[in-house]
Structure formats: C-alpha cells, structure tokens
Amino acid sequence: MRWAKRSRDAWVDRPGYGIYGIAQGSTFADLREESIRALEPMDFHGIAVGGLAVGEGQELMFKTLDDCEPHLPQHKPRYLMGVGKPLDLVGAVRRGIDQFDCVLPTRSGRTGQAFTWRGPINMRNARHQDDPRPIDEDCSCPACRNYSRAYIRHLHRADEMLGAMLLSWHNIQHYQDLMARMRSAIEAGAFADFEAGVVAGYARGDIDPL
Ligand SMILES: [Zn+2]
C-alpha cells in the first residue's frame, strides 16, 4: 500500500491514460476487503484484482471474486489481472469484472491450440489433416475466411511461422468476439442466457471429423 500511495502521488494526469490500484490478499476474504478499502482513499482510476490465476483453480478464483465484489467501487472499471481461458472470462464478467489481460490467445496460437465456440481444439491433431473447413465457421477472422484446418495444421507441423501468426490472429479475434458478445448480452439483459449458451457450446465439443 505504501508503493500504491507513492505511485499515485507520482502520477501525472494526461489524456488517454490512467492508473489502477491493485487489490491483493490471495484467497482470503478479509484480506481482500482490507486491501480494497485501503486503496479507496487514493482514488485510482480503476481497481485491479491481482494475485489470482496463479494456480488456485477456477472455483477458488470465482469465490475470491465473489468476496471482492461487494467492496469494489461501482463507478470505476475493474480489471482482473492475467485471466484467462474463455470460460474464466465469462464467469468473471458475471462477477462484475470489466477488463482482462492474458497471454493465452497468442501463446496458444504459437503452440497449436485454437479457441472456438465449441471449446479449445488442438490444430496439430491428425483429424484435421485433410479437413477443408475453417477452424471455426462462426469466426470472421482472416485465418478462418481464407485457410482450411488442413493447411493450418500443416503449417504447425512444419513449424512454419505463418501457422503461429494465423492461429494467434484467430484466437485474438475469438477473444474480441467473446467480449463483444458479452457486452451485447449485458446491454440486452440476457447475460445468464449467454453464459448458458457458451457452456453448452463447450459441452458439445468440436465439430465431427469428416
Ligand atoms: Zn478465426
């Protein structure tokens, strides 16, 4: 908190920039509350929830977000640091989180994992070898509009850089689409239905092989 205060005092306001205070406290509800309350008088532009997604598991992460929620300011953006998988994002938004950052879309793009509305798929698998369909029919990204699963699999198997580039492009588009659809669902007052639909899509799994 001493560092937070020093950072806040050193901050110079300028258009388009902001500074967030970071709430800590691991998975302890009392420490989380204490941390959030200590940040309040420093009047940061937003509040980050830090120290999660470090191996505690989704259930405990969600419980901690539930613990934090009543204490977080209503009028400031809330940022969950370093999260996460698509279902983590959906569950966190339901618990009042607005913003995220994560390496997963691009890291997975480099290792051959694609995120789809029917769950993650491994593009290196043999089942995609002769598959002319896109990674995700429901995606508007250039990788899905211009290239087949078979070609993207080939690129990854051959360690061609283009494979990582195309899959990263797709994964970032998927995350952007996910956030856009969550914003629309919130505006429409239909977030619970949206969440149920995403979970159902994951339960269906990938499209059947040809
Ligand atoms: Zn795509």
PDB file of C-alpha atoms and ligand atoms in Angstrom:
ATOM      1  CA  MET A   1       0.000   0.000   0.000  1.00  0.00           C
ATOM      2  CA  ARG A   2       2.961   2.299   0.574  1.00  0.00           C
ATOM      3  CA  TRP A   3       4.012   1.641  -3.017  1.00  0.00           C
ATOM      4  CA  ALA A   4       0.475   2.250  -4.228  1.00  0.00           C
ATOM      5  CA  LYS A   5       0.420   5.629  -2.475  1.00  0.00           C
ATOM      6  CA  ARG A   6       3.825   6.603  -3.866  1.00  0.00           C
ATOM      7  CA  SER A   7       2.734   5.603  -7.391  1.00  0.00           C
ATOM      8  CA  ARG A   8      -0.493   7.548  -7.096  1.00  0.00           C
ATOM      9  CA  ASP A   9       1.306  10.637  -5.782  1.00  0.00           C
ATOM     10  CA  ALA A  10       3.827  10.464  -8.628  1.00  0.00           C
ATOM     11  CA  TRP A  11       1.133  10.102 -11.295  1.00  0.00           C
ATOM     12  CA  VAL A  12       0.678  12.986 -13.719  1.00  0.00           C
ATOM     13  CA  ASP A  13      -2.756  13.085 -15.350  1.00  0.00           C
ATOM     14  CA  ARG A  14      -2.786  13.092 -19.154  1.00  0.00           C
ATOM     15  CA  PRO A  15      -5.470  12.324 -21.708  1.00  0.00           C
ATOM     16  CA  GLY A  16      -5.974   8.671 -22.537  1.00  0.00           C
ATOM     17  CA  TYR A  17      -4.026   7.305 -19.573  1.00  0.00           C
ATOM     18  CA  GLY A  18      -4.999   6.089 -16.153  1.00  0.00           C
ATOM     19  CA  ILE A  19      -3.534   4.387 -13.113  1.00  0.00           C
ATOM     20  CA  TYR A  20      -5.110   1.483 -11.281  1.00  0.00           C
ATOM     21  CA  GLY A  21      -4.648   0.365  -7.728  1.00  0.00           C
ATOM     22  CA  ILE A  22      -4.053  -3.357  -7.282  1.00  0.00           C
ATOM     23  CA  ALA A  23      -6.039  -5.234  -4.642  1.00  0.00           C
ATOM     24  CA  GLN A  24      -4.175  -8.192  -3.156  1.00  0.00           C
ATOM     25  CA  GLY A  25      -4.990 -10.684  -0.427  1.00  0.00           C
ATOM     26  CA  SER A  26      -4.713 -14.109  -2.068  1.00  0.00           C
ATOM     27  CA  THR A  27      -7.893 -16.121  -1.469  1.00  0.00           C
ATOM     28  CA  PHE A  28      -8.648 -14.625   1.961  1.00  0.00           C
ATOM     29  CA  ALA A  29     -11.890 -12.641   2.006  1.00  0.00           C
ATOM     30  CA  ASP A  30     -10.851 -10.446   4.966  1.00  0.00           C
ATOM     31  CA  LEU A  31      -7.509  -9.525   3.409  1.00  0.00           C
ATOM     32  CA  ARG A  32      -9.155  -8.747   0.074  1.00  0.00           C
ATOM     33  CA  GLU A  33     -11.620  -6.422   1.778  1.00  0.00           C
ATOM     34  CA  GLU A  34      -8.858  -4.732   3.758  1.00  0.00           C
ATOM     35  CA  SER A  35      -6.804  -4.234   0.594  1.00  0.00           C
ATOM     36  CA  ILE A  36      -9.695  -2.760  -1.409  1.00  0.00           C
ATOM     37  CA  ARG A  37     -10.625  -0.409   1.440  1.00  0.00           C
ATOM     38  CA  ALA A  38      -7.034   0.780   1.785  1.00  0.00           C
ATOM     39  CA  LEU A  39      -6.958   1.695  -1.914  1.00  0.00           C
ATOM     40  CA  GLU A  40     -10.205   3.640  -1.822  1.00  0.00           C
ATOM     41  CA  PRO A  41      -8.891   6.980  -0.434  1.00  0.00           C
ATOM     42  CA  MET A  42      -6.098   7.011  -3.038  1.00  0.00           C
ATOM     43  CA  ASP A  43      -8.744   7.494  -5.717  1.00  0.00           C
ATOM     44  CA  PHE A  44      -7.230   5.432  -8.518  1.00  0.00           C
ATOM     45  CA  HIS A  45      -8.946   5.491 -11.936  1.00  0.00           C
ATOM     46  CA  GLY A  46      -9.739   1.799 -11.678  1.00  0.00           C
ATOM     47  CA  ILE A  47      -9.179  -1.202  -9.448  1.00  0.00           C
ATOM     48  CA  ALA A  48      -7.188  -4.253 -10.473  1.00  0.00           C
ATOM     49  CA  VAL A  49      -7.707  -7.589  -8.765  1.00  0.00           C
ATOM     50  CA  GLY A  50      -4.233  -9.104  -8.615  1.00  0.00           C
ATOM     51  CA  GLY A  51      -2.757 -12.304  -7.269  1.00  0.00           C
ATOM     52  CA  LEU A  52      -5.283 -14.644  -8.882  1.00  0.00           C
ATOM     53  CA  ALA A  53      -4.923 -17.135 -11.748  1.00  0.00           C
ATOM     54  CA  VAL A  54      -1.678 -18.313 -10.203  1.00  0.00           C
ATOM     55  CA  GLY A  55      -2.710 -21.938  -9.748  1.00  0.00           C
ATOM     56  CA  GLU A  56      -5.543 -21.675  -7.214  1.00  0.00           C
ATOM     57  CA  GLY A  57      -8.062 -23.068  -9.724  1.00  0.00           C
ATOM     58  CA  GLN A  58     -11.223 -21.615 -11.226  1.00  0.00           C
ATOM     59  CA  GLU A  59     -13.531 -22.407  -8.313  1.00  0.00           C
ATOM     60  CA  LEU A  60     -11.379 -20.595  -5.752  1.00  0.00           C
ATOM     61  CA  MET A  61     -10.759 -17.716  -8.144  1.00  0.00           C
ATOM     62  CA  PHE A  62     -14.507 -17.238  -8.617  1.00  0.00           C
ATOM     63  CA  LYS A  63     -15.085 -17.453  -4.861  1.00  0.00           C
ATOM     64  CA  THR A  64     -12.480 -14.746  -4.295  1.00  0.00           C
ATOM     65  CA  LEU A  65     -14.141 -12.528  -6.928  1.00  0.00           C
ATOM     66  CA  ASP A  66     -17.441 -13.058  -5.121  1.00  0.00           C
ATOM     67  CA  ASP A  67     -15.703 -11.985  -1.902  1.00  0.00           C
ATOM     68  CA  CYS A  68     -14.295  -8.843  -3.554  1.00  0.00           C
ATOM     69  CA  GLU A  69     -17.382  -7.724  -5.449  1.00  0.00           C
ATOM     70  CA  PRO A  70     -19.363  -6.025  -2.639  1.00  0.00           C
ATOM     71  CA  HIS A  71     -16.344  -3.880  -1.729  1.00  0.00           C
ATOM     72  CA  LEU A  72     -15.302  -2.761  -5.214  1.00  0.00           C
ATOM     73  CA  PRO A  73     -16.311   0.766  -6.288  1.00  0.00           C
ATOM     74  CA  GLN A  74     -19.363   0.766  -8.541  1.00  0.00           C
ATOM     75  CA  HIS A  75     -18.254   3.685 -10.706  1.00  0.00           C
ATOM     76  CA  LYS A  76     -14.752   2.509 -11.652  1.00  0.00           C
ATOM     77  CA  PRO A  77     -13.545  -0.161 -14.060  1.00  0.00           C
ATOM     78  CA  ARG A  78     -12.460  -3.462 -12.537  1.00  0.00           C
ATOM     79  CA  TYR A  79      -9.572  -5.315 -14.064  1.00  0.00           C
ATOM     80  CA  LEU A  80      -8.770  -8.963 -13.366  1.00  0.00           C
ATOM     81  CA  MET A  81      -5.068  -9.420 -13.993  1.00  0.00           C
ATOM     82  CA  GLY A  82      -3.710 -12.269 -16.107  1.00  0.00           C
ATOM     83  CA  VAL A  83      -7.003 -14.053 -16.851  1.00  0.00           C
ATOM     84  CA  GLY A  84      -7.681 -16.288 -18.658  1.00  0.00           C
ATOM     85  CA  LYS A  85      -9.465 -19.034 -20.553  1.00  0.00           C
ATOM     86  CA  PRO A  86     -12.744 -18.054 -22.249  1.00  0.00           C
ATOM     87  CA  LEU A  87     -14.924 -19.630 -19.541  1.00  0.00           C
ATOM     88  CA  ASP A  88     -12.844 -17.826 -16.885  1.00  0.00           C
ATOM     89  CA  LEU A  89     -13.650 -14.545 -18.612  1.00  0.00           C
ATOM     90  CA  VAL A  90     -17.372 -15.286 -18.804  1.00  0.00           C
ATOM     91  CA  GLY A  91     -17.514 -16.297 -15.130  1.00  0.00           C
ATOM     92  CA  ALA A  92     -15.504 -13.242 -14.091  1.00  0.00           C
ATOM     93  CA  VAL A  93     -17.697 -10.837 -16.069  1.00  0.00           C
ATOM     94  CA  ARG A  94     -20.727 -12.348 -14.348  1.00  0.00           C
ATOM     95  CA  ARG A  95     -18.989 -11.454 -11.083  1.00  0.00           C
ATOM     96  CA  GLY A  96     -18.550  -7.812 -12.097  1.00  0.00           C
ATOM     97  CA  ILE A  97     -15.160  -7.737 -13.850  1.00  0.00           C
ATOM     98  CA  ASP A  98     -14.762  -5.381 -16.847  1.00  0.00           C
ATOM     99  CA  GLN A  99     -11.228  -5.845 -18.111  1.00  0.00           C
ATOM    100  CA  PHE A 100      -8.603  -8.542 -18.586  1.00  0.00           C
ATOM    101  CA  ASP A 101      -5.143  -9.136 -19.921  1.00  0.00           C
ATOM    102  CA  CYS A 102      -3.725 -12.514 -20.857  1.00  0.00           C
ATOM    103  CA  VAL A 103      -1.022 -14.134 -22.962  1.00  0.00           C
ATOM    104  CA  LEU A 104      -3.228 -17.138 -23.694  1.00  0.00           C
ATOM    105  CA  PRO A 105      -4.587 -16.171 -27.166  1.00  0.00           C
ATOM    106  CA  THR A 106      -1.111 -15.656 -28.592  1.00  0.00           C
ATOM    107  CA  ARG A 107       0.717 -18.285 -26.557  1.00  0.00           C
ATOM    108  CA  SER A 108      -1.867 -20.858 -27.611  1.00  0.00           C
ATOM    109  CA  GLY A 109      -1.564 -19.553 -31.165  1.00  0.00           C
ATOM    110  CA  ARG A 110       2.110 -20.487 -31.064  1.00  0.00           C
ATOM    111  CA  THR A 111       1.535 -23.952 -29.604  1.00  0.00           C
ATOM    112  CA  GLY A 112      -1.323 -25.018 -31.893  1.00  0.00           C
ATOM    113  CA  GLN A 113      -4.353 -24.508 -29.643  1.00  0.00           C
ATOM    114  CA  ALA A 114      -7.378 -22.789 -31.190  1.00  0.00           C
ATOM    115  CA  PHE A 115     -10.254 -21.357 -29.151  1.00  0.00           C
ATOM    116  CA  THR A 116     -13.710 -21.875 -30.636  1.00  0.00           C
ATOM    117  CA  TRP A 117     -17.318 -21.565 -29.515  1.00  0.00           C
ATOM    118  CA  ARG A 118     -17.198 -25.348 -29.117  1.00  0.00           C
ATOM    119  CA  GLY A 119     -14.178 -25.325 -26.847  1.00  0.00           C
ATOM    120  CA  PRO A 120     -10.435 -25.396 -27.448  1.00  0.00           C
ATOM    121  CA  ILE A 121      -9.033 -27.660 -30.148  1.00  0.00           C
ATOM    122  CA  ASN A 122      -5.513 -28.868 -30.912  1.00  0.00           C
ATOM    123  CA  MET A 123      -4.739 -27.939 -34.514  1.00  0.00           C
ATOM    124  CA  ARG A 124      -1.798 -30.361 -34.596  1.00  0.00           C
ATOM    125  CA  ASN A 125      -4.073 -33.390 -34.337  1.00  0.00           C
ATOM    126  CA  ALA A 126      -4.258 -35.843 -37.249  1.00  0.00           C
ATOM    127  CA  ARG A 127      -8.033 -35.429 -37.526  1.00  0.00           C
ATOM    128  CA  HIS A 128      -7.504 -32.058 -39.226  1.00  0.00           C
ATOM    129  CA  GLN A 129      -5.077 -33.443 -41.797  1.00  0.00           C
ATOM    130  CA  ASP A 130      -7.489 -33.398 -44.770  1.00  0.00           C
ATOM    131  CA  ASP A 131     -10.166 -31.129 -43.320  1.00  0.00           C
ATOM    132  CA  PRO A 132     -11.037 -28.286 -45.737  1.00  0.00           C
ATOM    133  CA  ARG A 133     -13.259 -26.487 -43.183  1.00  0.00           C
ATOM    134  CA  PRO A 134     -12.174 -23.390 -41.248  1.00  0.00           C
ATOM    135  CA  ILE A 135     -11.121 -23.553 -37.594  1.00  0.00           C
ATOM    136  CA  ASP A 136     -14.476 -22.039 -36.633  1.00  0.00           C
ATOM    137  CA  GLU A 137     -17.368 -21.487 -39.071  1.00  0.00           C
ATOM    138  CA  ASP A 138     -18.604 -18.815 -36.686  1.00  0.00           C
ATOM    139  CA  CYS A 139     -15.490 -16.634 -36.948  1.00  0.00           C
ATOM    140  CA  SER A 140     -14.808 -13.707 -39.270  1.00  0.00           C
ATOM    141  CA  CYS A 141     -11.016 -13.633 -38.883  1.00  0.00           C
ATOM    142  CA  PRO A 142      -8.729 -13.878 -41.941  1.00  0.00           C
ATOM    143  CA  ALA A 143      -7.422 -17.290 -40.812  1.00  0.00           C
ATOM    144  CA  CYS A 144     -10.960 -18.710 -40.825  1.00  0.00           C
ATOM    145  CA  ARG A 145     -12.084 -16.932 -44.002  1.00  0.00           C
ATOM    146  CA  ASN A 146      -9.053 -17.856 -46.102  1.00  0.00           C
ATOM    147  CA  TYR A 147      -7.497 -21.050 -44.775  1.00  0.00           C
ATOM    148  CA  SER A 148      -8.509 -24.624 -44.001  1.00  0.00           C
ATOM    149  CA  ARG A 149      -7.863 -26.616 -40.853  1.00  0.00           C
ATOM    150  CA  ALA A 150      -5.680 -28.887 -43.004  1.00  0.00           C
ATOM    151  CA  TYR A 151      -3.434 -26.013 -44.085  1.00  0.00           C
ATOM    152  CA  ILE A 152      -3.139 -24.531 -40.595  1.00  0.00           C
ATOM    153  CA  ARG A 153      -2.309 -27.981 -39.217  1.00  0.00           C
ATOM    154  CA  HIS A 154       0.342 -28.396 -41.912  1.00  0.00           C
ATOM    155  CA  LEU A 155       1.910 -25.032 -41.004  1.00  0.00           C
ATOM    156  CA  HIS A 156       2.111 -26.003 -37.339  1.00  0.00           C
ATOM    157  CA  ARG A 157       3.507 -29.451 -38.062  1.00  0.00           C
ATOM    158  CA  ALA A 158       6.132 -27.902 -40.331  1.00  0.00           C
ATOM    159  CA  ASP A 159       6.976 -25.215 -37.737  1.00  0.00           C
ATOM    160  CA  GLU A 160       6.156 -22.505 -40.236  1.00  0.00           C
ATOM    161  CA  MET A 161       5.888 -19.103 -38.548  1.00  0.00           C
ATOM    162  CA  LEU A 162       2.729 -18.369 -40.515  1.00  0.00           C
ATOM    163  CA  GLY A 163       0.964 -21.090 -38.505  1.00  0.00           C
ATOM    164  CA  ALA A 164       1.553 -19.251 -35.229  1.00  0.00           C
ATOM    165  CA  MET A 165       0.604 -15.944 -36.842  1.00  0.00           C
ATOM    166  CA  LEU A 166      -2.693 -17.185 -38.285  1.00  0.00           C
ATOM    167  CA  LEU A 167      -3.704 -19.025 -35.136  1.00  0.00           C
ATOM    168  CA  SER A 168      -2.834 -16.044 -32.922  1.00  0.00           C
ATOM    169  CA  TRP A 169      -4.914 -13.876 -35.238  1.00  0.00           C
ATOM    170  CA  HIS A 170      -7.840 -16.255 -34.913  1.00  0.00           C
ATOM    171  CA  ASN A 171      -7.532 -16.561 -31.127  1.00  0.00           C
ATOM    172  CA  ILE A 172      -7.391 -12.788 -30.622  1.00  0.00           C
ATOM    173  CA  GLN A 173     -10.455 -12.402 -32.850  1.00  0.00           C
ATOM    174  CA  HIS A 174     -12.237 -15.075 -30.804  1.00  0.00           C
ATOM    175  CA  TYR A 175     -11.476 -13.241 -27.557  1.00  0.00           C
ATOM    176  CA  GLN A 176     -12.592  -9.930 -29.080  1.00  0.00           C
ATOM    177  CA  ASP A 177     -15.823 -11.573 -30.262  1.00  0.00           C
ATOM    178  CA  LEU A 178     -16.346 -13.113 -26.823  1.00  0.00           C
ATOM    179  CA  MET A 179     -16.022  -9.747 -25.089  1.00  0.00           C
ATOM    180  CA  ALA A 180     -18.226  -8.012 -27.702  1.00  0.00           C
ATOM    181  CA  ARG A 181     -20.947 -10.639 -27.280  1.00  0.00           C
ATOM    182  CA  MET A 182     -20.772 -10.308 -23.500  1.00  0.00           C
ATOM    183  CA  ARG A 183     -21.212  -6.529 -23.792  1.00  0.00           C
ATOM    184  CA  SER A 184     -24.237  -7.063 -26.065  1.00  0.00           C
ATOM    185  CA  ALA A 185     -25.694  -9.664 -23.720  1.00  0.00           C
ATOM    186  CA  ILE A 186     -25.335  -7.317 -20.739  1.00  0.00           C
ATOM    187  CA  GLU A 187     -26.988  -4.480 -22.662  1.00  0.00           C
ATOM    188  CA  ALA A 188     -29.831  -6.810 -23.607  1.00  0.00           C
ATOM    189  CA  GLY A 189     -30.190  -8.012 -20.016  1.00  0.00           C
ATOM    190  CA  ALA A 190     -29.545 -11.557 -21.204  1.00  0.00           C
ATOM    191  CA  PHE A 191     -26.182 -12.436 -19.700  1.00  0.00           C
ATOM    192  CA  ALA A 192     -27.342 -15.606 -17.961  1.00  0.00           C
ATOM    193  CA  ASP A 193     -28.690 -16.988 -21.246  1.00  0.00           C
ATOM    194  CA  PHE A 194     -25.476 -16.027 -22.996  1.00  0.00           C
ATOM    195  CA  GLU A 195     -23.366 -17.772 -20.371  1.00  0.00           C
ATOM    196  CA  ALA A 196     -25.505 -20.907 -20.570  1.00  0.00           C
ATOM    197  CA  GLY A 197     -25.108 -20.885 -24.356  1.00  0.00           C
ATOM    198  CA  VAL A 198     -21.320 -20.667 -24.130  1.00  0.00           C
ATOM    199  CA  VAL A 199     -21.169 -23.504 -21.610  1.00  0.00           C
ATOM    200  CA  ALA A 200     -23.483 -25.611 -23.819  1.00  0.00           C
ATOM    201  CA  GLY A 201     -21.240 -24.953 -26.839  1.00  0.00           C
ATOM    202  CA  TYR A 202     -18.226 -26.187 -24.897  1.00  0.00           C
ATOM    203  CA  ALA A 203     -20.151 -29.286 -23.827  1.00  0.00           C
ATOM    204  CA  ARG A 204     -20.879 -30.162 -27.480  1.00  0.00           C
ATOM    205  CA  GLY A 205     -17.175 -30.228 -28.264  1.00  0.00           C
ATOM    206  CA  ASP A 206     -15.519 -29.827 -31.650  1.00  0.00           C
ATOM    207  CA  ILE A 207     -17.360 -30.484 -34.933  1.00  0.00           C
ATOM    208  CA  ASP A 208     -17.379 -34.128 -36.003  1.00  0.00           C
ATOM    209  CA  PRO A 209     -14.455 -35.231 -38.174  1.00  0.00           C
ATOM    210  CA  LEU A 210     -15.218 -35.599 -41.867  1.00  0.00           C
TER     211      LEU A 210
HETATM  212 ZN    ZN B   1     -10.996 -17.317 -36.843  1.00  0.00          ZN
END
